[in-house]
Coordinates of C-alpha atoms in Angstrom, one line a residue:
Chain F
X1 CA 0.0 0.0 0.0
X2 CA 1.8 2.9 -1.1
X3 CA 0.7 5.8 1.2
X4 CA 2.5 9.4 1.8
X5 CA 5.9 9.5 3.7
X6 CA 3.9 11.4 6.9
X7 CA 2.2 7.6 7.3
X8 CA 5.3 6.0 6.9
X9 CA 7.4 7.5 9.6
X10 CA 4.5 6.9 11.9
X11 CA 4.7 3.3 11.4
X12 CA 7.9 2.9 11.7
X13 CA 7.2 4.6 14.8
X14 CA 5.3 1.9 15.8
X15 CA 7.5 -0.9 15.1
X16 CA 9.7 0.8 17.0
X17 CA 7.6 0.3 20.0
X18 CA 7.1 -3.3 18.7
X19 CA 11.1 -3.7 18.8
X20 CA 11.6 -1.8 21.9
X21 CA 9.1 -4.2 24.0
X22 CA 10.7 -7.2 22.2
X23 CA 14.3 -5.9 23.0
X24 CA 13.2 -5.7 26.2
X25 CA 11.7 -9.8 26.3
X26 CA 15.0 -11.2 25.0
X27 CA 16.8 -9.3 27.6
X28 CA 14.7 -10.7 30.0
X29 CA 15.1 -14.3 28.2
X30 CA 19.0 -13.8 28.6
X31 CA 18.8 -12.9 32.1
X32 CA 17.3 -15.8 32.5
X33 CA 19.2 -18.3 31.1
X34 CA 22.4 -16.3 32.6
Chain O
X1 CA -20.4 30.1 21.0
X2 CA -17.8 28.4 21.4
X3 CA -16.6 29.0 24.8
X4 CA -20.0 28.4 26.0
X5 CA -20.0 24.6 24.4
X6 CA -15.7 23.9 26.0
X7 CA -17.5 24.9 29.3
X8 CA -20.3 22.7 29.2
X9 CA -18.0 19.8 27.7
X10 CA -15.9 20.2 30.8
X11 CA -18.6 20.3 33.2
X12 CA -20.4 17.2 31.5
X13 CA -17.2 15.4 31.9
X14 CA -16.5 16.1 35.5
X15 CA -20.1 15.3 36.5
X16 CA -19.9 11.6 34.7
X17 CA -16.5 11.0 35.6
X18 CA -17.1 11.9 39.4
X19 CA -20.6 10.8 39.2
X20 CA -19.7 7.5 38.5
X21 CA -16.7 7.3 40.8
X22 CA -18.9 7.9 43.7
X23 CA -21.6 5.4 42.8
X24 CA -19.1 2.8 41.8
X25 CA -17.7 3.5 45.7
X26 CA -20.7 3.5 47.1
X27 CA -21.8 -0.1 45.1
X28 CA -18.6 -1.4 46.6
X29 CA -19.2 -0.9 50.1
X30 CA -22.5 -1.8 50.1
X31 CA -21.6 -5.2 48.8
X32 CA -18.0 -6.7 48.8
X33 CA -16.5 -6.8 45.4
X34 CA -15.0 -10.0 44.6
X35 CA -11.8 -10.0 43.3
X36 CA -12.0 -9.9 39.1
X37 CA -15.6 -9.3 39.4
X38 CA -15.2 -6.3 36.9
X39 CA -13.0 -7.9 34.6
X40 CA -14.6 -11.0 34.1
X41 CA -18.0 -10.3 35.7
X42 CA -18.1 -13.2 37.7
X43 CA -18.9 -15.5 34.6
X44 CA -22.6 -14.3 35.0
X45 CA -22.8 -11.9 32.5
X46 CA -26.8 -11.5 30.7
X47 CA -27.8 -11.2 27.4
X48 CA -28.5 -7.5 27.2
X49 CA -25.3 -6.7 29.0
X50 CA -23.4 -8.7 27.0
X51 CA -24.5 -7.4 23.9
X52 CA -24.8 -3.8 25.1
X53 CA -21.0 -4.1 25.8
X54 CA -20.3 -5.9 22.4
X55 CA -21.8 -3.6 20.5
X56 CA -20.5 -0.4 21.9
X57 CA -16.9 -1.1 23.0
X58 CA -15.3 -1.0 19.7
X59 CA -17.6 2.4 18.5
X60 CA -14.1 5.2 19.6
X61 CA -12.2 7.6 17.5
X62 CA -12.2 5.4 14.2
X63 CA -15.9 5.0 13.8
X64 CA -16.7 9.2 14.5
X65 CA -13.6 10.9 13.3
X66 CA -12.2 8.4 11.1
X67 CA -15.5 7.5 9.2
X68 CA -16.2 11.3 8.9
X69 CA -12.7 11.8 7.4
X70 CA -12.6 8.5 5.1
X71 CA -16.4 9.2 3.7
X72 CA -14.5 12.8 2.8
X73 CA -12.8 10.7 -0.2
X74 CA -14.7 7.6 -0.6
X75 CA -17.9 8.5 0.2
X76 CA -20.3 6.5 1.6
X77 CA -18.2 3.2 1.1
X78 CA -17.1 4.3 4.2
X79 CA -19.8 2.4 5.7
X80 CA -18.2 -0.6 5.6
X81 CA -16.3 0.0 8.0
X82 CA -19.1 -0.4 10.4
X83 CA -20.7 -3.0 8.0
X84 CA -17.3 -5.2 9.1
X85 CA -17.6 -4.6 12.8
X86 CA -21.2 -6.1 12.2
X87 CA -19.5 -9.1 10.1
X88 CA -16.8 -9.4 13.4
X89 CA -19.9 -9.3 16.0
X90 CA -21.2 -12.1 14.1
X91 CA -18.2 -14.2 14.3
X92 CA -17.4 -13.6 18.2
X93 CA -20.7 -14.1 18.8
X94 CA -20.7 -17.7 16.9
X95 CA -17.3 -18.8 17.4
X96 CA -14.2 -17.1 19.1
X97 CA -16.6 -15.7 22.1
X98 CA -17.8 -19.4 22.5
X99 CA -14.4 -20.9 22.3
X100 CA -12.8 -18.6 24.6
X101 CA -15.9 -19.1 27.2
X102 CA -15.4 -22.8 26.5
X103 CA -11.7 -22.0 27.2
X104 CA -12.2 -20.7 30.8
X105 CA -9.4 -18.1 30.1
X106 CA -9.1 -14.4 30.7
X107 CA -6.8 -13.3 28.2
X108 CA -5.8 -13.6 24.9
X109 CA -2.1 -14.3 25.5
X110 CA -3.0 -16.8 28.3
X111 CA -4.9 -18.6 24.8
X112 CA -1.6 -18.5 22.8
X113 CA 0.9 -19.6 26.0
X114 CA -1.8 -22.7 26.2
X115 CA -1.8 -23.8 23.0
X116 CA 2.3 -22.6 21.9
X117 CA 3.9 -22.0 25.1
X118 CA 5.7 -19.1 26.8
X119 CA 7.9 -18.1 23.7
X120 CA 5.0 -17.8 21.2
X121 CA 3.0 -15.9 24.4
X122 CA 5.6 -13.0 24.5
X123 CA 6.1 -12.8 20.3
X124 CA 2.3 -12.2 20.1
X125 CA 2.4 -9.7 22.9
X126 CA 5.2 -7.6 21.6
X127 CA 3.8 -7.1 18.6
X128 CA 0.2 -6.5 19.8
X129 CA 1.3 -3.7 22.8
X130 CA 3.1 -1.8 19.3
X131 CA -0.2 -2.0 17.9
X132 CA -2.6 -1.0 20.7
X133 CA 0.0 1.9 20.9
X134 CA -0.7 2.4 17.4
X135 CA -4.3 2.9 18.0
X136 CA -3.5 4.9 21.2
X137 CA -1.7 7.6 18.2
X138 CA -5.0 7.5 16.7
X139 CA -7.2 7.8 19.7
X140 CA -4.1 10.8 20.3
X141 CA -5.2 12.5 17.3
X142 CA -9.2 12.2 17.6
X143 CA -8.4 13.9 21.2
X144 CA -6.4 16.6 19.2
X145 CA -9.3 17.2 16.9
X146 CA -11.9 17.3 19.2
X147 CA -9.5 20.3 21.2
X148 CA -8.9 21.6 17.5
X149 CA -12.8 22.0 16.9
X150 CA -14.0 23.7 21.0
X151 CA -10.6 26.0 21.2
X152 CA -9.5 26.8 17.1
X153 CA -6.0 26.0 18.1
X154 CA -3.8 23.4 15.3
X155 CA -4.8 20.2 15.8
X156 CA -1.1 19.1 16.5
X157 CA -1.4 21.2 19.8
X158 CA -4.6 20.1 20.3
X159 CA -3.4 16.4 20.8
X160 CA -0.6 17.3 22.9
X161 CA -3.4 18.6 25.2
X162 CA -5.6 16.1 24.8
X163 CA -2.7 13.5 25.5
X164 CA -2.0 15.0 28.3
X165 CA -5.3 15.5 29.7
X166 CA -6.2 11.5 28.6
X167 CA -3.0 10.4 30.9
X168 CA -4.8 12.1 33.8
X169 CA -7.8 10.3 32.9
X170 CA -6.6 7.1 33.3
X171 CA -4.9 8.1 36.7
X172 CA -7.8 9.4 37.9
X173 CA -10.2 7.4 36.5
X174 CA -9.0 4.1 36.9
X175 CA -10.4 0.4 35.1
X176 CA -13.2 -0.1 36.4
X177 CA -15.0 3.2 35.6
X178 CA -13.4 3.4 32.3
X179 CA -15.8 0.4 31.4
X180 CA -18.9 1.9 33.1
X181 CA -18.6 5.1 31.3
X182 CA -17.8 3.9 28.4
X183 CA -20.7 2.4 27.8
X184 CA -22.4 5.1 29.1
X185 CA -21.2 7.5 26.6
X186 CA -21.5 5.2 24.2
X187 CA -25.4 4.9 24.7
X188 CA -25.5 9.5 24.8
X189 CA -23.3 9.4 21.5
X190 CA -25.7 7.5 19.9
X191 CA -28.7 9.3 20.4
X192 CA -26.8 12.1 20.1
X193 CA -25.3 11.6 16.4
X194 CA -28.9 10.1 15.7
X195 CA -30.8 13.7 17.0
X196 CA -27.9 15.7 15.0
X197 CA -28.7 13.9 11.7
X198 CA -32.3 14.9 12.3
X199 CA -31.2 18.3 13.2
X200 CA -28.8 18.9 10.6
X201 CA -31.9 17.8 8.0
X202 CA -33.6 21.3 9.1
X203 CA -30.8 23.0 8.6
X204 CA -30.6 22.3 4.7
X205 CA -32.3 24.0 1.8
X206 CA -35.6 22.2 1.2
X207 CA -35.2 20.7 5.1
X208 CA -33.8 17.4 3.6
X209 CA -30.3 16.0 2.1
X210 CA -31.5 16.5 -1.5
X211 CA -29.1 19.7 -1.9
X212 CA -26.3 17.3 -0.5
X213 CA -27.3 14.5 -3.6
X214 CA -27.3 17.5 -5.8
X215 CA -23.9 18.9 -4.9
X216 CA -22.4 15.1 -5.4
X217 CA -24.1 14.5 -8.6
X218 CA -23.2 17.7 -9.9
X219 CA -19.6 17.6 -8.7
X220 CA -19.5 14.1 -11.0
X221 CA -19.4 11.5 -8.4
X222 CA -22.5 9.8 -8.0
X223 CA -20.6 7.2 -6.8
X224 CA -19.7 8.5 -3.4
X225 CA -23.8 8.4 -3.0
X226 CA -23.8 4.8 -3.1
X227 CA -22.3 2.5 -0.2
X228 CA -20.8 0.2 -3.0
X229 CA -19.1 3.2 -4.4
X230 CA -16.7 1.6 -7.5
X231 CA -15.6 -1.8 -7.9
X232 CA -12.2 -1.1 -6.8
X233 CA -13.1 0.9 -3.5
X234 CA -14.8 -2.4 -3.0
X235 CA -12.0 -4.4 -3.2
X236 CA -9.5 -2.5 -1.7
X237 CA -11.2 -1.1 0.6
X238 CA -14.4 -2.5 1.6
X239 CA -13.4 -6.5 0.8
X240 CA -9.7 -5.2 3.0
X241 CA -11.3 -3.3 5.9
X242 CA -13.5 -6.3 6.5
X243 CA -10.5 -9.0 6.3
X244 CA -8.8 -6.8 8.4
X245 CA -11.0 -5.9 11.0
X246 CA -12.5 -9.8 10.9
X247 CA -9.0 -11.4 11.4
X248 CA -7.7 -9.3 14.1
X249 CA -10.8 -8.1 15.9
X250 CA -11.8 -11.7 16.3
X251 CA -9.6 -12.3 18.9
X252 CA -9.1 -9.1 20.5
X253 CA -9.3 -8.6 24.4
X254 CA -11.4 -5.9 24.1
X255 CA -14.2 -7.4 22.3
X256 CA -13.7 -11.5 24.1
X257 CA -13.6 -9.7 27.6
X258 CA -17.7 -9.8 28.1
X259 CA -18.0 -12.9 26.0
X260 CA -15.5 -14.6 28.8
X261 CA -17.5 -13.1 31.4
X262 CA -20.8 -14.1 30.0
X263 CA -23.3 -16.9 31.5
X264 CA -23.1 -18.9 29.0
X265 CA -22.7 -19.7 25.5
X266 CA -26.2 -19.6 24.8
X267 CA -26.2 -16.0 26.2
X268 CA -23.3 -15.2 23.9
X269 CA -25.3 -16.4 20.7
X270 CA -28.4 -14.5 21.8
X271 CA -26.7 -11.1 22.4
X272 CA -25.9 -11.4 18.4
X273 CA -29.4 -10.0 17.9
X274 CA -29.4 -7.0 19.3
X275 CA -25.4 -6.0 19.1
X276 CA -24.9 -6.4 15.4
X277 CA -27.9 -3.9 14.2
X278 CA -27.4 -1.7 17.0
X279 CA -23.5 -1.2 16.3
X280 CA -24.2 -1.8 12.9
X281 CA -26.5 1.7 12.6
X282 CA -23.9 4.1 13.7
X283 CA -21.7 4.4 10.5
X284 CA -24.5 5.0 8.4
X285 CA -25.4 8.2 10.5
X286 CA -21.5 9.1 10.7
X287 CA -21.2 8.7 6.5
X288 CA -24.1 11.3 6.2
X289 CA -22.4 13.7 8.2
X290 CA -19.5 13.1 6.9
X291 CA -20.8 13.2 3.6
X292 CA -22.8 16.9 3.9
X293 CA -19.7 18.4 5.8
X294 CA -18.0 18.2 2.2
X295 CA -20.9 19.5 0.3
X296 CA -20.6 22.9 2.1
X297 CA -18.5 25.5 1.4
X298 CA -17.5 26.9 4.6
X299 CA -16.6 23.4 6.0
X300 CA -15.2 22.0 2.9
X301 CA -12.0 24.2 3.3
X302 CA -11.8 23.1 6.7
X303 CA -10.9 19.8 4.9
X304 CA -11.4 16.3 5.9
X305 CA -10.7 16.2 9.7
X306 CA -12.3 18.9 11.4
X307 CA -15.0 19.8 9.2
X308 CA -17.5 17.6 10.2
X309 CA -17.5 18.2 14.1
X310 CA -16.9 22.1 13.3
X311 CA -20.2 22.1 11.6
X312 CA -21.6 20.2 14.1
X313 CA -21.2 23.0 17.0
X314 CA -22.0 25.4 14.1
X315 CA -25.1 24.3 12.7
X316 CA -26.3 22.6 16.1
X317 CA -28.7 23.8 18.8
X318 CA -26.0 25.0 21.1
X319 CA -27.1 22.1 24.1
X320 CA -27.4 19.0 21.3
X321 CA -23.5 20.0 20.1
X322 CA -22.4 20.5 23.8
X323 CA -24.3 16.6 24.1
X324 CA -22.7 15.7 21.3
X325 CA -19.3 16.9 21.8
X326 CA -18.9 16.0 25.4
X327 CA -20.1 12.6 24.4
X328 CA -17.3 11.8 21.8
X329 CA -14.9 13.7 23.5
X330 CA -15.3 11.1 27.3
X331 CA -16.0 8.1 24.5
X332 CA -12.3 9.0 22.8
X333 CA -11.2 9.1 26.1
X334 CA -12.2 5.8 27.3
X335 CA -10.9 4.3 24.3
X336 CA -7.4 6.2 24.9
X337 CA -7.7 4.9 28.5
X338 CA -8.2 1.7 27.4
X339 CA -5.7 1.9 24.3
X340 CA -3.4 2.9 27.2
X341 CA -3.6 0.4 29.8
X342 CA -3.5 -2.5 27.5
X343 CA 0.0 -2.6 26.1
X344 CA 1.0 -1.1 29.9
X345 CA -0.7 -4.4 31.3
X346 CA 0.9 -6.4 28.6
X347 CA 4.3 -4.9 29.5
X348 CA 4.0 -5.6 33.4
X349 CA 1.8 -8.6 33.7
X350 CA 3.9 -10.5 30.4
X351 CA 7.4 -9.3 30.0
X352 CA 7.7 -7.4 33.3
X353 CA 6.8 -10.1 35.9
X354 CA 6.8 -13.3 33.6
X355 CA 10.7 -12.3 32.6
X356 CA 12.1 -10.2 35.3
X357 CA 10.4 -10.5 38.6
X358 CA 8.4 -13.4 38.9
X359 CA 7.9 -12.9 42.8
X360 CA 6.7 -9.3 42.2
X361 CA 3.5 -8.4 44.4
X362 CA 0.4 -6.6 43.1
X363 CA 1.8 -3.1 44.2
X364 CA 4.8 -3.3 42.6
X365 CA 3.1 -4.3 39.3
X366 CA 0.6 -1.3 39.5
X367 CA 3.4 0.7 40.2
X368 CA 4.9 -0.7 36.5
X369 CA 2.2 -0.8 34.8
X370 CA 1.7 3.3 35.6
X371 CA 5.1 4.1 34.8
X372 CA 4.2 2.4 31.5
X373 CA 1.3 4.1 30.7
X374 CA 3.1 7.5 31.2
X375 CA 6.1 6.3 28.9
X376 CA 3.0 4.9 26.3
X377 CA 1.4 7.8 26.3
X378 CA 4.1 10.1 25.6
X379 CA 5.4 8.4 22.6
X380 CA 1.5 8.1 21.8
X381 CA 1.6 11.4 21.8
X382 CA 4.8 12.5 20.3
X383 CA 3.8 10.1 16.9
X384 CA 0.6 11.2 16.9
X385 CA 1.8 14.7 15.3
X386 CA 2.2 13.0 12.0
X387 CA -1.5 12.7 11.9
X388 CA -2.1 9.9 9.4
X389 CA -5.3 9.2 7.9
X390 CA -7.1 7.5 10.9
X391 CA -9.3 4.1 8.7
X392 CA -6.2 3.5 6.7
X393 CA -3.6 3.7 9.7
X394 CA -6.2 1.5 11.9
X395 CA -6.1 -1.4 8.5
X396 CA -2.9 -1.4 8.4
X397 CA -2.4 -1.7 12.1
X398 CA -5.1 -4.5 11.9
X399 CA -3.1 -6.9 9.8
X400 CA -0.6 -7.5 12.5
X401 CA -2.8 -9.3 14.0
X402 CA -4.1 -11.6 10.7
X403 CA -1.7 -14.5 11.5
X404 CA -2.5 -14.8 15.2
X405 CA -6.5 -15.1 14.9
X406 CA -5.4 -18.4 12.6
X407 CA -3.6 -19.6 14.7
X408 CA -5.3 -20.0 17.4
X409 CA -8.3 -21.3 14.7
X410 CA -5.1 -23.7 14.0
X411 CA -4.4 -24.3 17.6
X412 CA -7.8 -25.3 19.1
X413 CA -9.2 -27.3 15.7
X414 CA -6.3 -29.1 14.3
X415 CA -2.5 -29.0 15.0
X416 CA -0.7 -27.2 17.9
X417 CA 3.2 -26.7 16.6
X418 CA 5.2 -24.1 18.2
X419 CA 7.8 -24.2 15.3
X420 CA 5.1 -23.6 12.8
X421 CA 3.3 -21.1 14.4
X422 CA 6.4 -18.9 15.2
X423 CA 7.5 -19.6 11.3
X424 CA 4.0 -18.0 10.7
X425 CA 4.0 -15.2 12.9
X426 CA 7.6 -14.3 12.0
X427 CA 6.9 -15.0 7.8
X428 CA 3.9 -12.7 8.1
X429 CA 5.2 -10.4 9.6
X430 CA 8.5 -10.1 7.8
X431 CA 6.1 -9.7 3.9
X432 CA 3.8 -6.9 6.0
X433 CA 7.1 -5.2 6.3
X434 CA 8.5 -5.4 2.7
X435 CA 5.1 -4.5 1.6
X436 CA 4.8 -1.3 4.0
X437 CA 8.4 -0.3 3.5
X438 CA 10.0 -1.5 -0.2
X439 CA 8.8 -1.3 -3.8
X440 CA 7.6 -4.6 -3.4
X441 CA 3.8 -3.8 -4.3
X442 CA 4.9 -2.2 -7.5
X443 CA 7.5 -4.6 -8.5
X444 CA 4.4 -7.0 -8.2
X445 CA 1.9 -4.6 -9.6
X446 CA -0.4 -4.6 -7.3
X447 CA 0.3 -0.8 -5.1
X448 CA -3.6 -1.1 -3.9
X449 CA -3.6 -4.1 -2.1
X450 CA -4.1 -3.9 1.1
X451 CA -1.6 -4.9 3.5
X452 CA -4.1 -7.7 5.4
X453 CA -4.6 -9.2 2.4
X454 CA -0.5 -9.9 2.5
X455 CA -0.7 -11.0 6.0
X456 CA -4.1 -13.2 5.3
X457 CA -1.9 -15.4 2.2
X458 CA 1.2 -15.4 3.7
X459 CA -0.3 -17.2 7.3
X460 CA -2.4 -19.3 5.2
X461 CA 0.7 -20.4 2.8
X462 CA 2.6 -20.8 5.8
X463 CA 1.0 -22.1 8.6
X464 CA -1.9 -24.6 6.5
X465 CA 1.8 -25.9 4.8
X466 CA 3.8 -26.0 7.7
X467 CA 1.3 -27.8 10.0
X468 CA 0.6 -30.3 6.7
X469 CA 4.3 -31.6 7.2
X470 CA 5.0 -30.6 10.4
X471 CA 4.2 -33.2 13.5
X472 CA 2.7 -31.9 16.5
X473 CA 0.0 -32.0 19.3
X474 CA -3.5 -32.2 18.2
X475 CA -5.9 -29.2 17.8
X476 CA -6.8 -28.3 22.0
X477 CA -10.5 -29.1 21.7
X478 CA -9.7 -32.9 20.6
X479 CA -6.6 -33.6 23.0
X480 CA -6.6 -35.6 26.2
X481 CA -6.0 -32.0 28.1
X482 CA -8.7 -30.5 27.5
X483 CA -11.2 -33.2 28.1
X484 CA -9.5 -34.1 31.1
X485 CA -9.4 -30.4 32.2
X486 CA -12.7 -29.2 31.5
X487 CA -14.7 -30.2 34.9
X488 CA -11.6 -28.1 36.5
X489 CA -12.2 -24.6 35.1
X490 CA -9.2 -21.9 34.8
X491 CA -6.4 -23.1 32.8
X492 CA -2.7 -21.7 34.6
X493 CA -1.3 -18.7 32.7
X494 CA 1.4 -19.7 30.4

């Protein structure tokens, strides 16, 4: 879906938030393990 | 004018939100409360409440602001995005509300850690809190309009207030009322938008739409009179909003939460009846407002996102747009409330506690949890200054969500692989991305097709191939667990 550049930077906003609460799992997986 | 109307918005939201407060105290000293009573109701839930809840939790920012804007360019096509919410009801009300009743659970990760485990569990609710925080921009924005349209200020400023003052709703207001006043609201918005059509009739030349027709036909676009607009707003938009909305609505908390609470499935089936027309109704009345905003001058150059509420206060009886206002304005709250303590809940219930501190008390996890909504809403609020177009941002934050309403179809009917269903989530995800980002849709030729329709093929490629070959457990409902487990209710949380 091509949309205009102001749509895109939101999303990647939000798969930033996606990435930061999986950053933050994995961490927590390795801490684990540790 | 307009001063008056911020004033009586303001007062009508402190009455309700205290109003309620104190009755909801009252209620629970009269009788003790017990614990997960709101949440879950007790699992006695009635028909009407049940489907008064059904049909009015999912009616926030995108069916009034984003159905005025969309209907701006598509005209009344836009309908379908309410004619898919009707199409969702009537699959929760036939399938995933029954299952998840039959399930005994209480959330919709607890499903996914009982049929894939932990590791599944935590992939699904990463990706789902960045996509409730998604919506949270969007209920951001529909706060920042509804400021724009009372005070005249930008709308970008207007959703910095809004954010703020939404933040301080949810401290204040807490869960439990939330739910209660949603629901109210919900039930004054309706009659409210319902009254305004009527209202805004009188107003026209000849006391009727025909000079909104006329402006439409004249203009050369009959077609944005007719709810099946052109064959390819149909498929692009209509056939995508409703795989969309299907696929990831039918499994969201938001919409299971009274069906797990309910009496019983028969309850569940019944309340189809009255929510599906009921919550069907509102986008038609939405895509006629909509629809006459644009066909007059001084709100067409107001363009697509304020116009319609701006000539709502201007056209109004000064108490019905004060009604109405105050009525979306607590309902977009709710909605950010809830969009805001969702993904916070997510973060301290499943990464928080599950991952760092499993022998973390209930205080510390409120604690968490509030820290997270502040964080959430500040980048909610930070994005939502792009201001993308609200129905097209909401699809495309739907199709995350595609491959894990299959899988858990997958999960309960047939096969329950953890390999397979990560390979699906992960492949799904990984094409949404290419096709969001990269010049994949033009290399293939197809730039219109919308991004759940991706998400839709690639889960089915993937997971219906994968579980083909792949061995593993069979589907929930026919394994040895669950019929040995269904006399003792609550399945543990993953």
């Amino acid at each position: 879906m091509q949309q205009v550049d102001v749509t895109h930077i939101w999303m990647a906003g939000v798969m930033l938030v996606m990435a930061a609460f999986g950053l933050i799992a994995v961490v927590g997986y390795l801490r684990q393990k540790k | 004018v307009k001063i008056g109307i911020l004033l009586a918005v303001l007062a009508y939201l402190l009455i309700l939100v205290i109003g309620v407060g104190s009755w909801l105290a009252r209620r629970e000293q009269r009788k003790e409360v017990i614990e997960g009573e709101f949440a879950l109701g007790g699992r006695s839930l009635s028909t009407p409440v049940v489907a008064v809840t059904l049909a009015f939790s999912v009616l926030g920012t995108a069916h009034i602001l984003g159905v005025f804007e969309l209907s701006w360019t598509l005209g009344a096509a836009a309908v379908w995005f309410s004619l898919a919410h009707v199409i969702l009801l009537v699959v929760v009300c036939l399938s995933t509300g029954l299952w998840v009743r039959r399930l005994g659970v209480s959330t919709v990760p607890e499903i996914l850690g009982l049929l894939f485990g932990g590791k599944t569990r935590t992939l699904v609710s990463c990706v789902m809190a960045g996509v409730v925080t998604g919506l949270l921009t969007l209920e951001t924005q529909g706060l920042g309009i509804l400021t724009s349209t009372m005070t005249g200020w930008p709308i970008r400023q207007g959703a910095i207030v809004g954010g703020i003052i939404g933040i301080l709703y949810v401290a204040l207001a807490g869960m439990r009322e939330i739910g209660y006043l949603n629901v109210i609201n919900a039930v004054v918005k309706y009659g409210g938008l319902i009254l305004a059509t009527m209202f805004l009739a009188m107003r026209l030349p000849g006391a009727d739409f025909s000079s909104v027709k006329a402006f439409y036909i004249d203009a050369g676009h009959p077609e944005m009179l007719s709810i099946f607009g052109t064959p390819e707003i149909m498929v692009t938009f209509a056939l995508g909003t409703v795989v969309a909305v299907l696929f990831s609505q039918g499994i969201s908390q938001m919409l299971l939460q009274p069906a797990m609470g309910a009496r019983s499935e028969k309850t569940i089936r019944r309340a189809l009846w009255i929510a599906a027309p009921v919550n069907g109704l509102f986008g038609v009345f939405a895509v006629v407002i909509g629809l006459t905003a644009k066909s007059l001058p001084q709100f067409q150059v107001l363009g697509p996102k304020v116009a319609a509420t701006t000539m709502l206060i201007t056209l109004l009886p000064p108490w019905l747009a004060a009604l109405l206002l105050a009525s979306f304005l607590t309902a977009v709250l709710s909605t950010f409330a809830m969009a805001c303590l969702a993904p916070a809940t997510l973060f301290s219930v499943d990464i928080y506690k599950r991952l760092y501190r499993p022998a973390a008390a209930e205080l510390e996890i409120r604690r968490v949890t509030r820290i997270a909504v502040v964080v959430l809403g500040s980048v909610a609020i930070g994005f939502a200054s792009f201001l993308p177009p609200i129905l097209a941002s909401v699809n495309w934050l739907f199709s995350w969500l595609v491959p894990v309403f299959w899988l858990v179809v997958f999960g309960l009917f047939w096969k329950r692989s953890a390999g397979v269903a990560s390979a699906t989530l992960l492949s799904a995800w990984v094409v949404n991305c290419a096709w969001s980002f990269t010049s994949l849709p033009a290399m293939m030729g197809m730039t219109h097709m919308p991004n759940a329709y991706i998400t839709l093929a690639v889960t089915l490629a993937v997971g219906v191939g994968g579980n083909m070959i792949a061995t593993g457990e069979p589907g929930y409902f026919h394994s040895a667990d669950y019929k040995t487990g269904r006399a003792g209710i609550a399945a543990p949380a993953g």
